[in-house]
XYZ file of C-alpha atoms in Angstrom:
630
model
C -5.223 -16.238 22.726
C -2.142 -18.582 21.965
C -1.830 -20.706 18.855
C -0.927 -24.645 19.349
C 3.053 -24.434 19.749
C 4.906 -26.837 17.838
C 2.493 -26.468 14.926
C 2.665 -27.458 11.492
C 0.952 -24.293 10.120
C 3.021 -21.320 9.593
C 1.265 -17.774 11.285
C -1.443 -16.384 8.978
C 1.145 -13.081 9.014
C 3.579 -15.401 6.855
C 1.847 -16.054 4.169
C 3.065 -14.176 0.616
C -0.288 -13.253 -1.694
C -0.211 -14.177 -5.601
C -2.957 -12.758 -7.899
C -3.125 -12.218 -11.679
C -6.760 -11.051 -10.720
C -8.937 -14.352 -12.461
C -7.247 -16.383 -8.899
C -4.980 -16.292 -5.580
C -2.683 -18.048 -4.630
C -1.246 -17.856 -0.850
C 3.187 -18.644 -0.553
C 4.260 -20.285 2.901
C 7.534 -19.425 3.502
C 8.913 -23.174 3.453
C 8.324 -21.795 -0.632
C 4.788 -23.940 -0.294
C 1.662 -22.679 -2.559
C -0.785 -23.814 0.135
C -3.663 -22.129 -1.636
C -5.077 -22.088 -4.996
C -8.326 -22.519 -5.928
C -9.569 -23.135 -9.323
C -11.180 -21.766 -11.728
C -12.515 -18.839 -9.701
C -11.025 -17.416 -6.300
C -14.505 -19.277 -5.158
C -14.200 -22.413 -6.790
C -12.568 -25.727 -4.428
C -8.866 -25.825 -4.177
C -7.061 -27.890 -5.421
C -4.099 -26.569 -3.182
C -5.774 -26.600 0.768
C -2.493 -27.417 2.835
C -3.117 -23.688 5.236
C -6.738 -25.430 5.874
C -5.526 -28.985 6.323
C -1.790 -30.460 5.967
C -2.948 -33.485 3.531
C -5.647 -31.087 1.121
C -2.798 -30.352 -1.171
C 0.925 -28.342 -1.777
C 2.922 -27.433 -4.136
C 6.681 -26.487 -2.857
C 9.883 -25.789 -5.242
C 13.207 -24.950 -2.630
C 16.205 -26.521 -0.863
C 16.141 -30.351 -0.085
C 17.557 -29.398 2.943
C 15.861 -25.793 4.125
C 12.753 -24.947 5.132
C 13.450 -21.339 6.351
C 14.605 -18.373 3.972
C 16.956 -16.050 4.304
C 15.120 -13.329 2.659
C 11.381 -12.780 1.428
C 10.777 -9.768 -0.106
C 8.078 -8.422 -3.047
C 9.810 -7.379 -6.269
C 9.435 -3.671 -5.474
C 5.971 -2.243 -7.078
C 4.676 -5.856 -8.099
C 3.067 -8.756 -6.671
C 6.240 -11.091 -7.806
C 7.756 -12.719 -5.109
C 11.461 -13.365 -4.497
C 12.339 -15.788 -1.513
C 16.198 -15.673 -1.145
C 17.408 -19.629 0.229
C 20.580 -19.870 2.237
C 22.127 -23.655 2.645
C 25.219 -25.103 3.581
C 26.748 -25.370 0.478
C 24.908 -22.275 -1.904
C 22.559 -19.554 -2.280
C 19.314 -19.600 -4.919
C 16.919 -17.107 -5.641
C 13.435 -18.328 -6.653
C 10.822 -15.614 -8.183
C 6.698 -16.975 -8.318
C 4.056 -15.272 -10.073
C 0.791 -16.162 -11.197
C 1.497 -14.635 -14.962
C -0.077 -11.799 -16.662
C 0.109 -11.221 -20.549
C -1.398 -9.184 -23.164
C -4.646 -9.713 -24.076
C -4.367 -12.601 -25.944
C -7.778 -13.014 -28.259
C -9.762 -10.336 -30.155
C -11.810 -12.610 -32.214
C -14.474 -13.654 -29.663
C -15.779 -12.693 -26.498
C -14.475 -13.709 -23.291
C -17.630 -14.911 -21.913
C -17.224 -14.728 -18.344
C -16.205 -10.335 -18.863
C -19.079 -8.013 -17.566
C -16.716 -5.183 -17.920
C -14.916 -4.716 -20.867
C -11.260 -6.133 -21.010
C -8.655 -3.993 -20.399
C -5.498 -4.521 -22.521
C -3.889 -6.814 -20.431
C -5.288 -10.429 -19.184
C -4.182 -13.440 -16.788
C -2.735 -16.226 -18.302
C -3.593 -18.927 -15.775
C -0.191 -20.054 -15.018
C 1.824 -19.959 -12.020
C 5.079 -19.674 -12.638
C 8.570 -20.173 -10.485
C 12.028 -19.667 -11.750
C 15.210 -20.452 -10.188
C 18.566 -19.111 -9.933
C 21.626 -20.660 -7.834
C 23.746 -17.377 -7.116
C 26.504 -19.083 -4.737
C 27.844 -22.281 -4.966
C 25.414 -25.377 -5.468
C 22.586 -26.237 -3.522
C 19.939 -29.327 -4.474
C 16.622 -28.306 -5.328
C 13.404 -30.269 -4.575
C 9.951 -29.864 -6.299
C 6.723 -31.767 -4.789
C 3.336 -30.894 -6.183
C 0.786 -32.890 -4.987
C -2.655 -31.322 -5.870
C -6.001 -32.247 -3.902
C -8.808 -31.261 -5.718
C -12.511 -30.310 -4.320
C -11.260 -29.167 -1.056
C -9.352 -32.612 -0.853
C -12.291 -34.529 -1.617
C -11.085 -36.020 -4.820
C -7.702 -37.787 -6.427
C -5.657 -35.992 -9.080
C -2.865 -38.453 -10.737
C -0.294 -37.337 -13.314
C 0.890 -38.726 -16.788
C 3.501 -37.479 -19.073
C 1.965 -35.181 -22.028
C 4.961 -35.556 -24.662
C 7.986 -37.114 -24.961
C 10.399 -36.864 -22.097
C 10.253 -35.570 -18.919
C 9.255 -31.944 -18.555
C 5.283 -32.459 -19.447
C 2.694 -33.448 -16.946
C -1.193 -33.288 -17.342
C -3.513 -33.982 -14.801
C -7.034 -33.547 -15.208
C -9.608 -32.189 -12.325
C -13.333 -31.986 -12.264
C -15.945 -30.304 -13.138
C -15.113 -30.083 -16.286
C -12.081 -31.790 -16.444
C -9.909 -28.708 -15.940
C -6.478 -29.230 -17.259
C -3.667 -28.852 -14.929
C -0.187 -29.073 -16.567
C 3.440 -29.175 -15.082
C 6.054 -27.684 -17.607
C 9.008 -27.610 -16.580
C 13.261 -28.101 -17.678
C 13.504 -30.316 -14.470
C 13.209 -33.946 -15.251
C 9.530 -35.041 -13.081
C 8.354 -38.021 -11.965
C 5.338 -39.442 -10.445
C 4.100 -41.261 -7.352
C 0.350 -41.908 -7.401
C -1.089 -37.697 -7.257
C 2.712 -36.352 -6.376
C 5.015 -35.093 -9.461
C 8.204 -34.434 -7.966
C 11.851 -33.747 -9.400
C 15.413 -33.151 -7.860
C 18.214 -31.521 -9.449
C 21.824 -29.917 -7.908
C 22.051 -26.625 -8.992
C 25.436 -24.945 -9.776
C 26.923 -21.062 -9.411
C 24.981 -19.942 -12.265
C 22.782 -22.526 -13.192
C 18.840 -21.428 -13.727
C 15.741 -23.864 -13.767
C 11.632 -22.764 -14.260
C 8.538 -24.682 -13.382
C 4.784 -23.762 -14.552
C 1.482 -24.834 -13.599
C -0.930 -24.027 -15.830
C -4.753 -24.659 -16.188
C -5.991 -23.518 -19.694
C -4.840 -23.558 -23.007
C -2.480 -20.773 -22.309
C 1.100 -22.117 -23.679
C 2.837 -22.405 -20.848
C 6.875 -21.109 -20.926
C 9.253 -23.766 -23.173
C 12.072 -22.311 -21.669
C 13.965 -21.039 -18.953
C 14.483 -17.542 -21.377
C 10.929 -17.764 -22.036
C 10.107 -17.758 -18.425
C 12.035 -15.323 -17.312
C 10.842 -13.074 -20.173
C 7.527 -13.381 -19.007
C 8.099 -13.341 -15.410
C 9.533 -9.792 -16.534
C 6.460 -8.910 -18.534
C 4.057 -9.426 -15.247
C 6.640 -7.261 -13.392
C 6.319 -4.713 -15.868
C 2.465 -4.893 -15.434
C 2.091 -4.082 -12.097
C 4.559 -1.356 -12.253
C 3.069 0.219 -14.886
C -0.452 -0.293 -13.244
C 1.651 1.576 -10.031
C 2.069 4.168 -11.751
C -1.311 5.446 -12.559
C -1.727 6.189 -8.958
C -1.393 9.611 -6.885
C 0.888 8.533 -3.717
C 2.319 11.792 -1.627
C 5.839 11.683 -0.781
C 5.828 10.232 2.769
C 7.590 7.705 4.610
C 4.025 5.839 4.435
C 4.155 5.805 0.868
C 4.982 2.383 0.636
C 2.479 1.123 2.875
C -0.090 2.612 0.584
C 1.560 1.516 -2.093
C 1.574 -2.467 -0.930
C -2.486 -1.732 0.197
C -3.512 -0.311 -3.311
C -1.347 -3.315 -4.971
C -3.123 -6.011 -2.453
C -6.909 -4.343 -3.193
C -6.168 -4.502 -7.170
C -5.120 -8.298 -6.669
C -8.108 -9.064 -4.823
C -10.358 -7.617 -7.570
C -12.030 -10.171 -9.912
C -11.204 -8.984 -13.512
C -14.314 -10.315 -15.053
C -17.033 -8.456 -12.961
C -15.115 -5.782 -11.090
C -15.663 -7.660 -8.063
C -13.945 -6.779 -4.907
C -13.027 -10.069 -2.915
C -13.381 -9.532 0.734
C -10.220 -11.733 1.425
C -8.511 -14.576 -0.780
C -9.060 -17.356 1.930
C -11.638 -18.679 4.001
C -12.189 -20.131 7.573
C -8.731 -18.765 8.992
C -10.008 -18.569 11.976
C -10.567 -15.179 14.091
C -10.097 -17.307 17.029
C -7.306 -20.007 17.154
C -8.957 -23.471 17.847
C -12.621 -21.303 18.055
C -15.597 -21.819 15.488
C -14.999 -18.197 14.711
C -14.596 -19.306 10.420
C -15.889 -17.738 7.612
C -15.869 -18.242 3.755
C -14.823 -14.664 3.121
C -14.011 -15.379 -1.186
C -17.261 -13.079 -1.825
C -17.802 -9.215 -2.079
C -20.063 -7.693 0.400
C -21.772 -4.142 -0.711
C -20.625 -2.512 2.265
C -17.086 -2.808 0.745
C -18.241 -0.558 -2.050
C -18.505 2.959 -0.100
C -14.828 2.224 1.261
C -13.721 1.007 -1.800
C -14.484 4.282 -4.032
C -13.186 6.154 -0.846
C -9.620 4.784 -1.080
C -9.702 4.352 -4.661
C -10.708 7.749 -6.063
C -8.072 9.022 -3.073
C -5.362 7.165 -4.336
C -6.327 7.651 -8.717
C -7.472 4.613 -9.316
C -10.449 5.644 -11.265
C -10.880 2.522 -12.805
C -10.796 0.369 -10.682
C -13.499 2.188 -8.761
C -16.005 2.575 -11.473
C -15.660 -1.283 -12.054
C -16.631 -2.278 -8.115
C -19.336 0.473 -8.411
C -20.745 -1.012 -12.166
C -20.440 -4.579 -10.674
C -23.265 -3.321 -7.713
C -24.812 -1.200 -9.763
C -25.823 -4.608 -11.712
C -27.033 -6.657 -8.995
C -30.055 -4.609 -8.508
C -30.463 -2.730 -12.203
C -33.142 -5.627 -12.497
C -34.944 -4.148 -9.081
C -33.884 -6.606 -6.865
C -33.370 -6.510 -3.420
C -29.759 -5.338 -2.912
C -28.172 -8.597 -1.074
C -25.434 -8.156 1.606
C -22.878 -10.098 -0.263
C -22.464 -12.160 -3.756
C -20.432 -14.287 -5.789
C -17.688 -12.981 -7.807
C -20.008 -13.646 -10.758
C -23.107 -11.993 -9.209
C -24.418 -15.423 -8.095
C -27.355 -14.715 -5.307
C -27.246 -18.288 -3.524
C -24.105 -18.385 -1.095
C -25.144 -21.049 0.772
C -23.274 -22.244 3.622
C -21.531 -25.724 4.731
C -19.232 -27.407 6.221
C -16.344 -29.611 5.491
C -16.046 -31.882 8.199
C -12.717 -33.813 7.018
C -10.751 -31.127 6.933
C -8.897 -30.509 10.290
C -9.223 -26.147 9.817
C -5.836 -24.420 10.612
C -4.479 -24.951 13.766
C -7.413 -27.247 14.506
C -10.216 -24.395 14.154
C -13.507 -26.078 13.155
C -15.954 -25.804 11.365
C -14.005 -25.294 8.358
C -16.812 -23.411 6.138
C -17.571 -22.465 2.382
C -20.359 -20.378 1.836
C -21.505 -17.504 3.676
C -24.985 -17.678 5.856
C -24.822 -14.105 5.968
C -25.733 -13.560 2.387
C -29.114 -13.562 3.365
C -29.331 -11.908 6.579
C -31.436 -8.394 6.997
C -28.422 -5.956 6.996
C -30.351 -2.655 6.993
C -26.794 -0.828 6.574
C -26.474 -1.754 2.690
C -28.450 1.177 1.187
C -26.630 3.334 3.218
C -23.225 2.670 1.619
C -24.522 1.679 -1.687
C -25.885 5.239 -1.475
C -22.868 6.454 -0.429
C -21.093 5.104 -3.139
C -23.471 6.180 -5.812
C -22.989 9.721 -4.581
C -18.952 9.499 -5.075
C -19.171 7.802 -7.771
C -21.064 10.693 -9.064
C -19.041 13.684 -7.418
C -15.934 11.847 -8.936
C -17.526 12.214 -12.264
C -19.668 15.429 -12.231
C -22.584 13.261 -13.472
C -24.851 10.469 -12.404
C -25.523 7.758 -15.177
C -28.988 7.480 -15.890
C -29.368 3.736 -15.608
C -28.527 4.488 -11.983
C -31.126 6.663 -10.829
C -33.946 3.774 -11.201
C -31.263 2.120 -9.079
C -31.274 4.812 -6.200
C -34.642 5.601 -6.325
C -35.913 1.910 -5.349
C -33.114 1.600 -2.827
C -33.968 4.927 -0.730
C -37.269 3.324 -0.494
C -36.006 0.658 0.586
C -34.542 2.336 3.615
C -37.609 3.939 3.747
C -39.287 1.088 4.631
C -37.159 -0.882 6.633
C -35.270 1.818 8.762
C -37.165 1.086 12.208
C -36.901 -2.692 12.056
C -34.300 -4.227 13.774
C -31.979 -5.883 12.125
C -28.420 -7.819 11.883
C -26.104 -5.140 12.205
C -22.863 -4.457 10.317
C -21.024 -7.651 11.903
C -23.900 -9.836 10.968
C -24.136 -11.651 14.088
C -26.000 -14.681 14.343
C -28.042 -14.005 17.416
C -30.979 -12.134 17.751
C -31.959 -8.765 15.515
C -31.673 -5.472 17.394
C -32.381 -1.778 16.386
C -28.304 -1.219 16.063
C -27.332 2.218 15.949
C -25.149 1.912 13.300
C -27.720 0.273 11.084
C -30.073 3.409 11.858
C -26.945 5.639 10.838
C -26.924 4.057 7.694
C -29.951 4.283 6.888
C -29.300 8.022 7.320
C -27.008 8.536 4.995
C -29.061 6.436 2.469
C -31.826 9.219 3.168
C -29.074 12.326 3.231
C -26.759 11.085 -0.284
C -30.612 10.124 -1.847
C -31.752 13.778 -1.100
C -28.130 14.877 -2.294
C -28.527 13.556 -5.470
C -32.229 14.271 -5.906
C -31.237 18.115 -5.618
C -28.309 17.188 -8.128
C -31.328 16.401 -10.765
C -33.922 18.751 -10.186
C -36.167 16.354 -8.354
C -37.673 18.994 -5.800
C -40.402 16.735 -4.288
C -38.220 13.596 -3.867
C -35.917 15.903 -2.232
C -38.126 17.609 0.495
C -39.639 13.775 0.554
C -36.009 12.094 1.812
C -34.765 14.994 3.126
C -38.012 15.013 5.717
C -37.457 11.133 6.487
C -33.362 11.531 6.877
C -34.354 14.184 9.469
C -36.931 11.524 11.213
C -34.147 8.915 11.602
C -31.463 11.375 12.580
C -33.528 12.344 15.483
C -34.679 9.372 16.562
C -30.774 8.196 16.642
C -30.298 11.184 18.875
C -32.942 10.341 21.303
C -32.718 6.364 21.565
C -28.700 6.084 20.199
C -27.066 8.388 23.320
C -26.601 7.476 26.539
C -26.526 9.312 29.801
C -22.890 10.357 29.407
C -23.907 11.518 25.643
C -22.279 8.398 24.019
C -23.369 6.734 20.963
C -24.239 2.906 21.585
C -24.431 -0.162 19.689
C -28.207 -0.414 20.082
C -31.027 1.223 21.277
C -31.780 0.436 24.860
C -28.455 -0.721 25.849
C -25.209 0.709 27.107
C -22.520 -1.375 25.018
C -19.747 0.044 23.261
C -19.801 -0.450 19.241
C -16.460 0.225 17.019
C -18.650 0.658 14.070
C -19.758 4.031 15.577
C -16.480 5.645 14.635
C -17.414 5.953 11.595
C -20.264 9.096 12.891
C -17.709 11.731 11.863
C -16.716 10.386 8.905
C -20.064 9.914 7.171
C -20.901 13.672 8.246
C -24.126 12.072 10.794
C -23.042 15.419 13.335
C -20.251 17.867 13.274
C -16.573 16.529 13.904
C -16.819 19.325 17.129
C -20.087 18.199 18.266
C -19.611 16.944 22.223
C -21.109 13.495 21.728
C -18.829 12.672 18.662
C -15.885 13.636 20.750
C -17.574 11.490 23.327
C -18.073 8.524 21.115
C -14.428 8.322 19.934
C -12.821 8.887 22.996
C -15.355 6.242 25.027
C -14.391 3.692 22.235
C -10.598 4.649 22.319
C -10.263 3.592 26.486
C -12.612 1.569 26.693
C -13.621 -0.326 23.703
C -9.487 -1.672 23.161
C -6.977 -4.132 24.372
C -3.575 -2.310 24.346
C -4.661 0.197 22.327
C -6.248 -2.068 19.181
C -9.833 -1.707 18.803
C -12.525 -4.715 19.521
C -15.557 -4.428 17.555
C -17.645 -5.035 20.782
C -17.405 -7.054 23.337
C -18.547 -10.383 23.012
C -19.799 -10.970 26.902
C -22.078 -7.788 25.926
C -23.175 -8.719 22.880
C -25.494 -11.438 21.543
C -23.656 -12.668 18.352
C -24.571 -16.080 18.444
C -21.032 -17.709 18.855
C -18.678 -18.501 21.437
C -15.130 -18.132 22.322
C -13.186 -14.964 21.882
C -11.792 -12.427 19.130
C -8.912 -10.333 18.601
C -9.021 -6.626 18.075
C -10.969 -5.739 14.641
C -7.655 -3.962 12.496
C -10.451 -2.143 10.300
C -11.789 -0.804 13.595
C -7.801 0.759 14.451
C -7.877 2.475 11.238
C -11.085 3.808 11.702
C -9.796 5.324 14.817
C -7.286 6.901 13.295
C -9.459 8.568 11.072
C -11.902 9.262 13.793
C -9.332 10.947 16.213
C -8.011 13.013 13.067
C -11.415 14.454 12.730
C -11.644 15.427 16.346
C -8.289 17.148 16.620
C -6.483 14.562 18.538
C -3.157 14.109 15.776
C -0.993 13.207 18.118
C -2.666 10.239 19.433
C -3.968 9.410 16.138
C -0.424 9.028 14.836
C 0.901 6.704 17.558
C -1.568 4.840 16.901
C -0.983 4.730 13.402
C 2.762 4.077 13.988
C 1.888 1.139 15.840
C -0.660 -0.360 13.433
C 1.988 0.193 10.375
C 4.442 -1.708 12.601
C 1.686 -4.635 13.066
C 2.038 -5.138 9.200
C 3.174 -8.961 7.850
C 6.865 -9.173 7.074
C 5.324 -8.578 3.357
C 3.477 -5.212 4.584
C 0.432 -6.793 4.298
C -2.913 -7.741 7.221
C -5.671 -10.237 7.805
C -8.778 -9.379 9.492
C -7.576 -8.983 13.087
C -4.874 -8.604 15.700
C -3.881 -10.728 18.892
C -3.415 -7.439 21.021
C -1.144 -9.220 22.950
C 0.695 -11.038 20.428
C 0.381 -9.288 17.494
C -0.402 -12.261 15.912
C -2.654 -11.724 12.907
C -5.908 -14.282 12.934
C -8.468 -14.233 10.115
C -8.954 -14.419 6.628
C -6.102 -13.114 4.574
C -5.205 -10.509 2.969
C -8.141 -9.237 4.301
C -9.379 -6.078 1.339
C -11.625 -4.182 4.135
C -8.439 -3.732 6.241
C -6.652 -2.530 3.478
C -9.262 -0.018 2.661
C -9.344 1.495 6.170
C -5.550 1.640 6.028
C -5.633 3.683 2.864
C -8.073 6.070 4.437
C -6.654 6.640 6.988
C -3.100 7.085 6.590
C -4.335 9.751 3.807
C -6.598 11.085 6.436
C -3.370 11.661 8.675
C -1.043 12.455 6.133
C -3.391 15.605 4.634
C -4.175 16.595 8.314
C -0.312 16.565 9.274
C 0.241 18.635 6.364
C -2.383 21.245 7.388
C -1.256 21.906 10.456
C 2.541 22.282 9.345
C 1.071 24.795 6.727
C -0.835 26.526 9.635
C 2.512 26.269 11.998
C 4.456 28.036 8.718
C 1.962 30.507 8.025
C 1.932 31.417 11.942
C 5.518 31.690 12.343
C 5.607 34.022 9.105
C 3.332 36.420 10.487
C 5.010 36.685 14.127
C 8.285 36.862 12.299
């Protein structure tokens, strides 16, 4: 897999990640916002640049510099500080997309499902500028492209002066306004200033898209630029973090999941971009601005782990209200809840690196997954061990979903990658369909419900054998589907949802199969594509998720050692800003997919926990051992 060389497009690993959790906003390193969409994460952008050069930019550095001398988070925040080295000076410029006090207690916010916390986004994105070392001149080019480049934007001055633009975008006629002490022009869509900055000398520049005020000054700016600092510190430091070496990898994961979490609903965005492609120059592109409902089980898994009670109980509210009304429980929705995802193409748009189709919308959303009970089920029952109690609005809820699985357990179906070719019986879908059976019984016995229990607990035994006798092959390895011999990545994850024993032979089996044979230097494929029927062409790197889930799964079987080089070597796969897209070149190490990708994140939290709390067992065992020879 090689990416075009020469290319305009900086590697998906060098993008920086903005969020005041109502939008994203990806940070080349050239010190170009090459994506923003607005209103919503899901909404067009109006800055498309990492899908297309032409959709749209917005870059603030050195006339004469395109590479940094430093990149770095503001420790414990999602603030970034790119550090500029020129011939002549040094300047430090900090971005944020700013968050402020709730800022209106006399109405409703009516977009909020959940109720507002005491902080909120201001819908600016803000960049401040400091020359540290003698003088360097400073460029700023914004050049929005609204509706994924499909429409014009063109700028007028607001007041007096220089230092207030206003552009307007539809639908709606969203606002977009350029405040800034820099003195702006215009050239049809592009604002653009120039200025020399001197030792000492600071300058700001907002965008902002509401009726927000946006900073006057550069005090003001900086003040707030402090306050949003302050916020994700202080949000930091609600979690539980053991004093590791790892720490900060957790750390940067828990900060990435929280800014890819939609304030208004709880939603959990599976990544902040879409059709990066999984393979360079392939058709491999997905609209991944959504949250998918097998997120949820993985999400309350690293959250409650970590503290972050919260923000658990908001993803788990958010699906428990897509189906309160007894509707079928969908793979995937809108950050809103919207049902219809449907899925096009944008044909103008080159795609990054010249990967088309460049997509929006997701076809999957209304695929037959028959996995999603299982770790809505799942989720419902740690949601309700977390809390000692199960609310009562849910149990409707669980009730109408185990008979779902009920139902639909021994039809084939799309499998947990949602491939587009034919349905199969996968295994993993049968597992699933387990555990909605096992938590559903679980929690029956939780509320007294006798008959319901002895009625799942009778079907979860019917599915658990029939995965024994049609999921195992001759060498007692668990397979992707029934009647074949293929390797699946998603099996790793028998151990962890309790399916067998972690000492049971064909566990062991299953990992250890998958680890040699089922990887490219180590990194984990989800299958192999010449052995699976997924409807595409082309290739994929390995599946990071899948790594982690190694990990976890070679913890569980005893095998720490291994389990911790490879843990070493995923942590040193990280972006330069400790953060991952959806896969790996093996070879490379170059990361391809959507980005920052939340279900990689998740699977690092898990299991670099999972290794951590097994390390520390056996060093407690080792101690105790020594003390009683000694």
């Amino acid at each position: 897999m090689r990416f075009a060389e020469g290319s305009p497009f900086p590697p998906i690993a060098e993008y920086a990640f903005l969020s005041d959790r109502q939008v994203q906003a990806l940070v080349a390193p050239s010190g170009n916002v090459e994506w923003l969409c607005l209103p919503r994460p899901d909404s067009p952008s109006v800055f498309g640049a990492m899908l297309d050069r032409a959709a749209g930019h917005f870059r603030l550095g050195p006339a004469e510099a395109a590479v940094p001398a430093g990149r770095r988070y503001v420790p414990g925040t999602l603030c970034l500080e790119t550090t500029w080295q020129t011939r002549t000076g040094w300047l430090v410029i900090r971005d944020a997309l700013l968050v402020g006090p709730w800022y209106d207690d006399t109405q409703r916010a009516v977009e909020y499902e959940r109720p507002p916390g005491d902080h909120e986004a201001e819908h600016i994105l803000l960049r401040t500028v400091r020359c540290v070392n003698g003088h360097v001149e400073l460029l700023m080019d914004c050049e929005p492209s609204p509706d994924y480049a499909r429409a014009d934007a063109t700028w007028e001055y607001e007041t007096e002066g220089y230092s207030h633009a206003l552009s307007r975008i539809a639908p709606g006629d969203l606002p977009l306004r350029l405040t800034s002490d820099l003195r702006m022009g215009f050239e049809g869509k592009r604002a653009h200033a120039n200025t020399t900055m001197r030792d000492g000398d600071e300058r700001f520049v907002s965008l902002s898209w509401s009726d927000h005020q946006a900073p006057q000054s550069y005090q003001d700016a900086a003040d707030r630029m402090w306050r949003t600092q302050e916020y994700w510190r202080e949000w930091l430091n609600h979690g539980e973090f053991p004093d590791h070496p790892w720490r900060i990898h957790l750390q940067r994961s828990a900060l990435t999941l929280k800014g890819l979490m939609y304030a208004p609903t709880g939603a959990l965005m599976a990544a902040a971009t879409t059709s990066l492609p999984e393979t360079p120059g392939g058709e491999r592109n997905w609209d991944y601005r959504y949250s998918w409902i097998r997120d949820s089980t993985f999400a309350l898994w690293g959250l409650y782990t970590l503290g972050f009670d919260s923000e658990a109980d908001g993803f788990f509210e958010f699906v428990a209200d897509r189906c309160e009304d007894g509707s079928d429980l969908q793979v995937m929705y809108g950050l809103g809840g919207e049902r219809d995802l449907t899925e096009s193409t944008l044909p103008h748009l080159t795609g990054y690196e010249d990967a088309q189709p460049v997509r929006i919308g997701n076809g999957a959303y209304n695929q037959n997954q028959h996995d999603v009970w299982g770790v809505f089920l799942d989720s419902v029952y740690l949601h309700a061990k977390s809390r000692d109690r199960l609310p009562e609005r849910v149990w409707p809820i669980v009730v109408a979903q185990v008979e779902k699985a009920i139902q639909h357990w021994n039809e084939p179906d799309r499998g947990i990658w949602e491939v587009r070719g034919e349905p199969k019986h996968f295994t993993s879908s049968k597992l699933f369909c387990w555990v909605a059976l096992d938590r559903g019984a679980r929690l029956a016995r939780r509320r007294g419900e006798e008959a319901l229990e002895q009625k799942w607990r009778a079907v979860a035994d019917e599915i658990h054998a029939d995965i024994l006798a049609k999921g195992v092959d001759e060498r007692g390895v668990f397979t992707q589907a029934y009647g074949t011999s293929a390797l699946d990545a998603s099996l790793l994850l028998l151990p962890l949802v309790r399916f067998l024993p972690k000492h049971d032979e064909r566990v062991r089996a299953t990992v250890l199969a998958i680890a040699d044979e089922l990887t490219m230097d180590g990194l984990v494929l989800r299958y192999r594509v010449e052995e699976t029927d997924d409807g595409l062409s082309g290739e994929e790197g390995t599946f990071t998720i899948c790594s982690f889930w190694l990990i976890s799964a070679l913890v569980e079987i005893g095998e720490l050692r291994r389990a911790r080089a490879l843990c070493e070597k995923l942590l040193s796969f990280a972006s330069p800003l400790q953060l991952y897209a959806e896969e790996l070149d093996a070879t490379t190490g170059r990361h391809l997919g959507n980005f920052p990708q939340a279900f990689t994140h998740l699977a690092l939290i898990n299991a670099v926990v999972h290794l951590i709390q097994a390390e520390l067992q056996q060093q407690r065992g080792f101690s105790m051992a020594h003390q009683i020879v000694t």
